[in-house]
Amino acid sequence: MALRINDELPNLTVTTDLGEVTLHDWIGDNWAILFSHPKDFTPVCTTEFGAVAQLAAEWEKRGTKVMGISVDGVEEHKQWKGDIEKTSGATAAFPIIADEDMAVSKALDMLPADAYLPDGRTAADSASVRSVFIVAPNKKVQLMMTYPMSVGRNFAEVLRALDALQATYETPIATPANWTVGQDVIVALSLNDEQAKEKFGEVNVVLPYLRTTKMPA
């Protein structure tokens, strides 16, 4: 069964370069982002992991933990972090899962169930292991993104999406295209006009099905 939005993240016990953890315990009451890549010591992913390291204060501000995933081993991760820190100028303090048996890649549906990696593999052999998962404190997957090898991920967009998810989490609102923090939000269709005004105050009715309001405090 493919992993879908609102599915509970599999509660796997994983080995990382910072020790063994169980995913649900590691998340705790926080938000979490898991981001994967095809192989250590590859150019695009070195820049991406550097971007994640540079955003450490932003993740912390949002109560969010980050964890990398790779099908390489612990020692490779530790060595690779030296390159990440050298090129980014930031400390890569987040853990990276050593998914050598591909248990995590399969559980998160990043590879076909019968996939295997050949000896002497290259990044191309595990190219599909390149995804982003944002997980809420209830341990349910809220967002998934998958990228090809040739396109570096935009972590400003990951941050923006995280802001939108946190703003709308368990609140009857949605965010419009290109929304950023501070802009108006959309009132959920589950509320009629009277309920919307009672809950949010002033509501702008653009169309019967498109009503906006100030972002709740």
PDB file of C-alpha atoms in Angstrom:
ATOM      1  CA  MET A   1       0.000   0.000   0.000  1.00  0.00           C
ATOM      2  CA  ALA A   2       1.395   3.391  -1.014  1.00  0.00           C
ATOM      3  CA  LEU A   3       1.956   5.971   1.719  1.00  0.00           C
ATOM      4  CA  ARG A   4      -0.542   8.808   1.359  1.00  0.00           C
ATOM      5  CA  ILE A   5      -1.282  12.143   2.976  1.00  0.00           C
ATOM      6  CA  ASN A   6      -2.920  11.646   6.412  1.00  0.00           C
ATOM      7  CA  ASP A   7      -1.430   8.158   6.739  1.00  0.00           C
ATOM      8  CA  GLU A   8       0.454   7.610   9.970  1.00  0.00           C
ATOM      9  CA  LEU A   9       4.208   7.609   9.488  1.00  0.00           C
ATOM     10  CA  PRO A  10       5.499   4.047  10.025  1.00  0.00           C
ATOM     11  CA  ASN A  11       7.012   3.861  13.502  1.00  0.00           C
ATOM     12  CA  LEU A  12      10.338   2.375  12.444  1.00  0.00           C
ATOM     13  CA  THR A  13      13.419   1.973  14.575  1.00  0.00           C
ATOM     14  CA  VAL A  14      16.278   3.342  12.489  1.00  0.00           C
ATOM     15  CA  THR A  15      20.048   3.646  12.704  1.00  0.00           C
ATOM     16  CA  THR A  16      21.447   7.140  12.147  1.00  0.00           C
ATOM     17  CA  ASP A  17      24.875   8.713  12.340  1.00  0.00           C
ATOM     18  CA  LEU A  18      23.781  10.055  15.748  1.00  0.00           C
ATOM     19  CA  GLY A  19      22.564   6.709  17.091  1.00  0.00           C
ATOM     20  CA  GLU A  20      19.460   4.518  16.980  1.00  0.00           C
ATOM     21  CA  VAL A  21      16.023   6.127  17.251  1.00  0.00           C
ATOM     22  CA  THR A  22      12.371   5.152  16.928  1.00  0.00           C
ATOM     23  CA  LEU A  23      10.668   7.637  14.640  1.00  0.00           C
ATOM     24  CA  HIS A  24       7.574   8.382  16.738  1.00  0.00           C
ATOM     25  CA  ASP A  25       9.657   8.854  19.884  1.00  0.00           C
ATOM     26  CA  TRP A  26      12.057  11.081  17.975  1.00  0.00           C
ATOM     27  CA  ILE A  27       9.191  13.271  16.705  1.00  0.00           C
ATOM     28  CA  GLY A  28       7.574  13.529  20.129  1.00  0.00           C
ATOM     29  CA  ASP A  29       5.242  16.544  20.206  1.00  0.00           C
ATOM     30  CA  ASN A  30       7.073  18.298  17.391  1.00  0.00           C
ATOM     31  CA  TRP A  31       6.606  18.656  13.667  1.00  0.00           C
ATOM     32  CA  ALA A  32       9.123  16.719  11.621  1.00  0.00           C
ATOM     33  CA  ILE A  33      10.627  16.760   8.137  1.00  0.00           C
ATOM     34  CA  LEU A  34      12.265  13.711   6.587  1.00  0.00           C
ATOM     35  CA  PHE A  35      14.224  14.339   3.397  1.00  0.00           C
ATOM     36  CA  SER A  36      15.998  11.708   1.370  1.00  0.00           C
ATOM     37  CA  HIS A  37      18.654  11.577  -1.314  1.00  0.00           C
ATOM     38  CA  PRO A  38      20.131   8.932  -3.617  1.00  0.00           C
ATOM     39  CA  LYS A  39      23.710   8.774  -2.361  1.00  0.00           C
ATOM     40  CA  ASP A  40      26.269  10.466  -0.127  1.00  0.00           C
ATOM     41  CA  PHE A  41      29.009  12.580  -1.773  1.00  0.00           C
ATOM     42  CA  THR A  42      26.747  13.731  -4.618  1.00  0.00           C
ATOM     43  CA  PRO A  43      26.737  17.382  -5.763  1.00  0.00           C
ATOM     44  CA  VAL A  44      23.075  18.428  -5.747  1.00  0.00           C
ATOM     45  CA  CYS A  45      22.317  16.789  -2.417  1.00  0.00           C
ATOM     46  CA  THR A  46      25.405  18.301  -0.808  1.00  0.00           C
ATOM     47  CA  THR A  47      23.967  21.741  -1.584  1.00  0.00           C
ATOM     48  CA  GLU A  48      20.536  20.656  -0.335  1.00  0.00           C
ATOM     49  CA  PHE A  49      21.774  19.274   2.972  1.00  0.00           C
ATOM     50  CA  GLY A  50      23.782  22.478   3.343  1.00  0.00           C
ATOM     51  CA  ALA A  51      20.586  24.487   2.874  1.00  0.00           C
ATOM     52  CA  VAL A  52      18.897  22.435   5.588  1.00  0.00           C
ATOM     53  CA  ALA A  53      21.811  23.065   7.937  1.00  0.00           C
ATOM     54  CA  GLN A  54      21.679  26.807   7.254  1.00  0.00           C
ATOM     55  CA  LEU A  55      17.982  26.846   8.222  1.00  0.00           C
ATOM     56  CA  ALA A  56      18.561  25.322  11.676  1.00  0.00           C
ATOM     57  CA  ALA A  57      17.207  28.378  13.490  1.00  0.00           C
ATOM     58  CA  GLU A  58      14.106  28.444  11.275  1.00  0.00           C
ATOM     59  CA  TRP A  59      13.297  24.782  11.982  1.00  0.00           C
ATOM     60  CA  GLU A  60      13.738  25.384  15.713  1.00  0.00           C
ATOM     61  CA  LYS A  61      11.519  28.489  15.619  1.00  0.00           C
ATOM     62  CA  ARG A  62       8.753  26.346  14.131  1.00  0.00           C
ATOM     63  CA  GLY A  63       9.166  23.454  16.594  1.00  0.00           C
ATOM     64  CA  THR A  64      10.307  21.185  13.777  1.00  0.00           C
ATOM     65  CA  LYS A  65      12.882  18.402  13.755  1.00  0.00           C
ATOM     66  CA  VAL A  66      14.656  17.420  10.547  1.00  0.00           C
ATOM     67  CA  MET A  67      16.195  14.083   9.574  1.00  0.00           C
ATOM     68  CA  GLY A  68      17.928  12.958   6.394  1.00  0.00           C
ATOM     69  CA  ILE A  69      17.617   9.532   4.791  1.00  0.00           C
ATOM     70  CA  SER A  70      20.218   7.767   2.669  1.00  0.00           C
ATOM     71  CA  VAL A  71      20.894   4.223   1.562  1.00  0.00           C
ATOM     72  CA  ASP A  72      24.553   4.680   2.506  1.00  0.00           C
ATOM     73  CA  GLY A  73      26.043   3.746   5.888  1.00  0.00           C
ATOM     74  CA  VAL A  74      26.807   5.587   9.103  1.00  0.00           C
ATOM     75  CA  GLU A  75      30.513   6.088   8.401  1.00  0.00           C
ATOM     76  CA  GLU A  76      29.778   7.561   4.965  1.00  0.00           C
ATOM     77  CA  HIS A  77      27.261   9.941   6.556  1.00  0.00           C
ATOM     78  CA  LYS A  78      29.793  11.131   9.117  1.00  0.00           C
ATOM     79  CA  GLN A  79      32.428  11.747   6.457  1.00  0.00           C
ATOM     80  CA  TRP A  80      29.969  13.441   4.103  1.00  0.00           C
ATOM     81  CA  LYS A  81      28.853  15.872   6.806  1.00  0.00           C
ATOM     82  CA  GLY A  82      32.356  17.336   6.677  1.00  0.00           C
ATOM     83  CA  ASP A  83      31.784  18.283   3.041  1.00  0.00           C
ATOM     84  CA  ILE A  84      28.288  19.612   3.802  1.00  0.00           C
ATOM     85  CA  GLU A  85      29.604  21.853   6.562  1.00  0.00           C
ATOM     86  CA  LYS A  86      32.580  22.998   4.484  1.00  0.00           C
ATOM     87  CA  THR A  87      30.451  24.101   1.557  1.00  0.00           C
ATOM     88  CA  SER A  88      27.525  25.561   3.544  1.00  0.00           C
ATOM     89  CA  GLY A  89      29.360  27.163   6.438  1.00  0.00           C
ATOM     90  CA  ALA A  90      26.771  25.665   8.799  1.00  0.00           C
ATOM     91  CA  THR A  91      26.785  22.765  11.248  1.00  0.00           C
ATOM     92  CA  ALA A  92      24.851  19.721  10.023  1.00  0.00           C
ATOM     93  CA  ALA A  93      23.501  18.763  13.454  1.00  0.00           C
ATOM     94  CA  PHE A  94      20.528  16.766  12.175  1.00  0.00           C
ATOM     95  CA  PRO A  95      20.656  12.943  12.012  1.00  0.00           C
ATOM     96  CA  ILE A  96      20.842  10.995   8.747  1.00  0.00           C
ATOM     97  CA  ILE A  97      19.290   7.526   8.583  1.00  0.00           C
ATOM     98  CA  ALA A  98      21.581   4.784   7.291  1.00  0.00           C
ATOM     99  CA  ASP A  99      18.982   2.924   5.226  1.00  0.00           C
ATOM    100  CA  GLU A 100      21.327   0.291   3.831  1.00  0.00           C
ATOM    101  CA  ASP A 101      18.632  -2.411   3.780  1.00  0.00           C
ATOM    102  CA  MET A 102      16.146   0.049   2.234  1.00  0.00           C
ATOM    103  CA  ALA A 103      13.579  -0.693   4.960  1.00  0.00           C
ATOM    104  CA  VAL A 104      12.730   2.998   5.319  1.00  0.00           C
ATOM    105  CA  SER A 105      12.749   3.642   1.562  1.00  0.00           C
ATOM    106  CA  LYS A 106      10.262   0.814   1.056  1.00  0.00           C
ATOM    107  CA  ALA A 107       8.088   1.693   4.065  1.00  0.00           C
ATOM    108  CA  LEU A 108       7.779   5.273   2.807  1.00  0.00           C
ATOM    109  CA  ASP A 109       7.114   4.021  -0.724  1.00  0.00           C
ATOM    110  CA  MET A 110      10.157   5.650  -2.276  1.00  0.00           C
ATOM    111  CA  LEU A 111      11.164   2.481  -4.114  1.00  0.00           C
ATOM    112  CA  PRO A 112       9.278  -0.476  -5.605  1.00  0.00           C
ATOM    113  CA  ALA A 113       8.860  -3.285  -3.101  1.00  0.00           C
ATOM    114  CA  ASP A 114      11.175  -5.569  -5.096  1.00  0.00           C
ATOM    115  CA  ALA A 115      13.878  -2.945  -5.620  1.00  0.00           C
ATOM    116  CA  TYR A 116      17.497  -3.763  -4.933  1.00  0.00           C
ATOM    117  CA  LEU A 117      20.755  -1.902  -5.300  1.00  0.00           C
ATOM    118  CA  PRO A 118      23.627  -3.446  -7.262  1.00  0.00           C
ATOM    119  CA  ASP A 119      27.210  -3.648  -6.051  1.00  0.00           C
ATOM    120  CA  GLY A 120      29.167  -0.581  -7.076  1.00  0.00           C
ATOM    121  CA  ARG A 121      25.943   1.344  -7.491  1.00  0.00           C
ATOM    122  CA  THR A 122      25.790   4.983  -8.513  1.00  0.00           C
ATOM    123  CA  ALA A 123      23.295   7.652  -7.505  1.00  0.00           C
ATOM    124  CA  ALA A 124      21.263   6.762 -10.604  1.00  0.00           C
ATOM    125  CA  ASP A 125      20.495   3.322  -9.148  1.00  0.00           C
ATOM    126  CA  SER A 126      18.666   4.864  -6.196  1.00  0.00           C
ATOM    127  CA  ALA A 127      17.416   8.016  -7.893  1.00  0.00           C
ATOM    128  CA  SER A 128      13.844   7.496  -6.731  1.00  0.00           C
ATOM    129  CA  VAL A 129      14.961   7.774  -3.100  1.00  0.00           C
ATOM    130  CA  ARG A 130      14.602  11.551  -3.248  1.00  0.00           C
ATOM    131  CA  SER A 131      11.558  12.791  -1.393  1.00  0.00           C
ATOM    132  CA  VAL A 132      10.393  15.188   1.319  1.00  0.00           C
ATOM    133  CA  PHE A 133       7.854  14.268   3.991  1.00  0.00           C
ATOM    134  CA  ILE A 134       6.372  16.754   6.476  1.00  0.00           C
ATOM    135  CA  VAL A 135       4.835  15.050   9.518  1.00  0.00           C
ATOM    136  CA  ALA A 136       2.542  16.622  12.134  1.00  0.00           C
ATOM    137  CA  PRO A 137       2.781  16.032  15.906  1.00  0.00           C
ATOM    138  CA  ASN A 138       0.013  13.428  15.548  1.00  0.00           C
ATOM    139  CA  LYS A 139       2.553  11.415  13.504  1.00  0.00           C
ATOM    140  CA  LYS A 140       0.495  11.696  10.313  1.00  0.00           C
ATOM    141  CA  VAL A 141       2.058  12.663   6.986  1.00  0.00           C
ATOM    142  CA  GLN A 142       0.831  16.112   5.942  1.00  0.00           C
ATOM    143  CA  LEU A 143       2.792  16.705   2.743  1.00  0.00           C
ATOM    144  CA  MET A 144       4.972  14.773   0.294  1.00  0.00           C
ATOM    145  CA  MET A 145       7.235  16.043  -2.494  1.00  0.00           C
ATOM    146  CA  THR A 146       9.359  14.008  -4.895  1.00  0.00           C
ATOM    147  CA  TYR A 147      12.073  15.484  -7.080  1.00  0.00           C
ATOM    148  CA  PRO A 148      14.207  14.203  -9.962  1.00  0.00           C
ATOM    149  CA  MET A 149      17.982  14.034  -9.559  1.00  0.00           C
ATOM    150  CA  SER A 150      18.612  17.031 -11.800  1.00  0.00           C
ATOM    151  CA  VAL A 151      16.535  19.547  -9.812  1.00  0.00           C
ATOM    152  CA  GLY A 152      17.708  20.820  -6.442  1.00  0.00           C
ATOM    153  CA  ARG A 153      14.941  21.126  -3.896  1.00  0.00           C
ATOM    154  CA  ASN A 154      13.777  24.615  -2.925  1.00  0.00           C
ATOM    155  CA  PHE A 155      13.922  24.654   0.859  1.00  0.00           C
ATOM    156  CA  ALA A 156      12.380  28.111   0.954  1.00  0.00           C
ATOM    157  CA  GLU A 157       9.284  26.391  -0.459  1.00  0.00           C
ATOM    158  CA  VAL A 158       9.570  23.583   2.096  1.00  0.00           C
ATOM    159  CA  LEU A 159       9.668  26.265   4.805  1.00  0.00           C
ATOM    160  CA  ARG A 160       6.695  28.086   3.256  1.00  0.00           C
ATOM    161  CA  ALA A 161       4.712  24.858   3.034  1.00  0.00           C
ATOM    162  CA  LEU A 162       5.544  24.076   6.665  1.00  0.00           C
ATOM    163  CA  ASP A 163       4.239  27.512   7.675  1.00  0.00           C
ATOM    164  CA  ALA A 164       1.013  26.867   5.755  1.00  0.00           C
ATOM    165  CA  LEU A 165       0.570  23.435   7.297  1.00  0.00           C
ATOM    166  CA  GLN A 166       1.087  24.775  10.787  1.00  0.00           C
ATOM    167  CA  ALA A 167      -1.312  27.657  10.152  1.00  0.00           C
ATOM    168  CA  THR A 168      -4.078  25.354   8.900  1.00  0.00           C
ATOM    169  CA  TYR A 169      -3.458  22.408  11.256  1.00  0.00           C
ATOM    170  CA  GLU A 170      -6.735  21.533  13.037  1.00  0.00           C
ATOM    171  CA  THR A 171      -8.134  24.941  12.001  1.00  0.00           C
ATOM    172  CA  PRO A 172     -10.910  25.357   9.382  1.00  0.00           C
ATOM    173  CA  ILE A 173      -8.864  27.456   6.984  1.00  0.00           C
ATOM    174  CA  ALA A 174      -6.739  26.934   3.870  1.00  0.00           C
ATOM    175  CA  THR A 175      -4.043  29.015   2.202  1.00  0.00           C
ATOM    176  CA  PRO A 176      -4.246  30.419  -1.342  1.00  0.00           C
ATOM    177  CA  ALA A 177      -1.613  30.157  -4.045  1.00  0.00           C
ATOM    178  CA  ASN A 178       1.755  31.667  -3.153  1.00  0.00           C
ATOM    179  CA  TRP A 179       0.617  32.384   0.430  1.00  0.00           C
ATOM    180  CA  THR A 180       3.155  33.523   3.002  1.00  0.00           C
ATOM    181  CA  VAL A 181       2.828  34.214   6.713  1.00  0.00           C
ATOM    182  CA  GLY A 182       0.792  37.334   7.439  1.00  0.00           C
ATOM    183  CA  GLN A 183      -1.348  37.214   4.316  1.00  0.00           C
ATOM    184  CA  ASP A 184      -5.085  36.487   4.347  1.00  0.00           C
ATOM    185  CA  VAL A 185      -6.283  32.896   4.440  1.00  0.00           C
ATOM    186  CA  ILE A 186      -9.294  31.099   2.975  1.00  0.00           C
ATOM    187  CA  VAL A 187     -12.240  30.088   5.139  1.00  0.00           C
ATOM    188  CA  ALA A 188     -13.048  26.382   4.905  1.00  0.00           C
ATOM    189  CA  LEU A 189     -16.254  25.402   3.118  1.00  0.00           C
ATOM    190  CA  SER A 190     -17.239  23.401   6.201  1.00  0.00           C
ATOM    191  CA  LEU A 191     -18.323  26.713   7.787  1.00  0.00           C
ATOM    192  CA  ASN A 192     -21.310  28.696   6.524  1.00  0.00           C
ATOM    193  CA  ASP A 193     -21.087  32.500   6.401  1.00  0.00           C
ATOM    194  CA  GLU A 194     -22.581  32.972   9.865  1.00  0.00           C
ATOM    195  CA  GLN A 195     -20.253  30.401  11.428  1.00  0.00           C
ATOM    196  CA  ALA A 196     -17.271  31.922   9.630  1.00  0.00           C
ATOM    197  CA  LYS A 197     -18.025  35.426  10.945  1.00  0.00           C
ATOM    198  CA  GLU A 198     -18.605  34.078  14.453  1.00  0.00           C
ATOM    199  CA  LYS A 199     -15.242  32.288  14.412  1.00  0.00           C
ATOM    200  CA  PHE A 200     -13.039  34.729  12.503  1.00  0.00           C
ATOM    201  CA  GLY A 201     -14.811  38.104  12.641  1.00  0.00           C
ATOM    202  CA  GLU A 202     -14.603  39.993   9.360  1.00  0.00           C
ATOM    203  CA  VAL A 203     -14.939  37.750   6.303  1.00  0.00           C
ATOM    204  CA  ASN A 204     -14.488  38.908   2.705  1.00  0.00           C
ATOM    205  CA  VAL A 205     -16.830  37.051   0.342  1.00  0.00           C
ATOM    206  CA  VAL A 206     -15.035  37.063  -3.020  1.00  0.00           C
ATOM    207  CA  LEU A 207     -17.234  34.281  -4.406  1.00  0.00           C
ATOM    208  CA  PRO A 208     -19.808  32.122  -2.615  1.00  0.00           C
ATOM    209  CA  TYR A 209     -17.152  29.418  -2.341  1.00  0.00           C
ATOM    210  CA  LEU A 210     -14.129  31.745  -1.897  1.00  0.00           C
ATOM    211  CA  ARG A 211     -14.128  33.664   1.369  1.00  0.00           C
ATOM    212  CA  THR A 212     -11.020  35.182   2.922  1.00  0.00           C
ATOM    213  CA  THR A 213     -10.155  36.428   6.377  1.00  0.00           C
ATOM    214  CA  LYS A 214      -7.162  37.625   8.346  1.00  0.00           C
ATOM    215  CA  MET A 215      -4.815  34.884   9.465  1.00  0.00           C
ATOM    216  CA  PRO A 216      -5.934  33.827  12.960  1.00  0.00           C
ATOM    217  CA  ALA A 217      -3.557  34.839  15.733  1.00  0.00           C
TER     218      ALA A 217
END
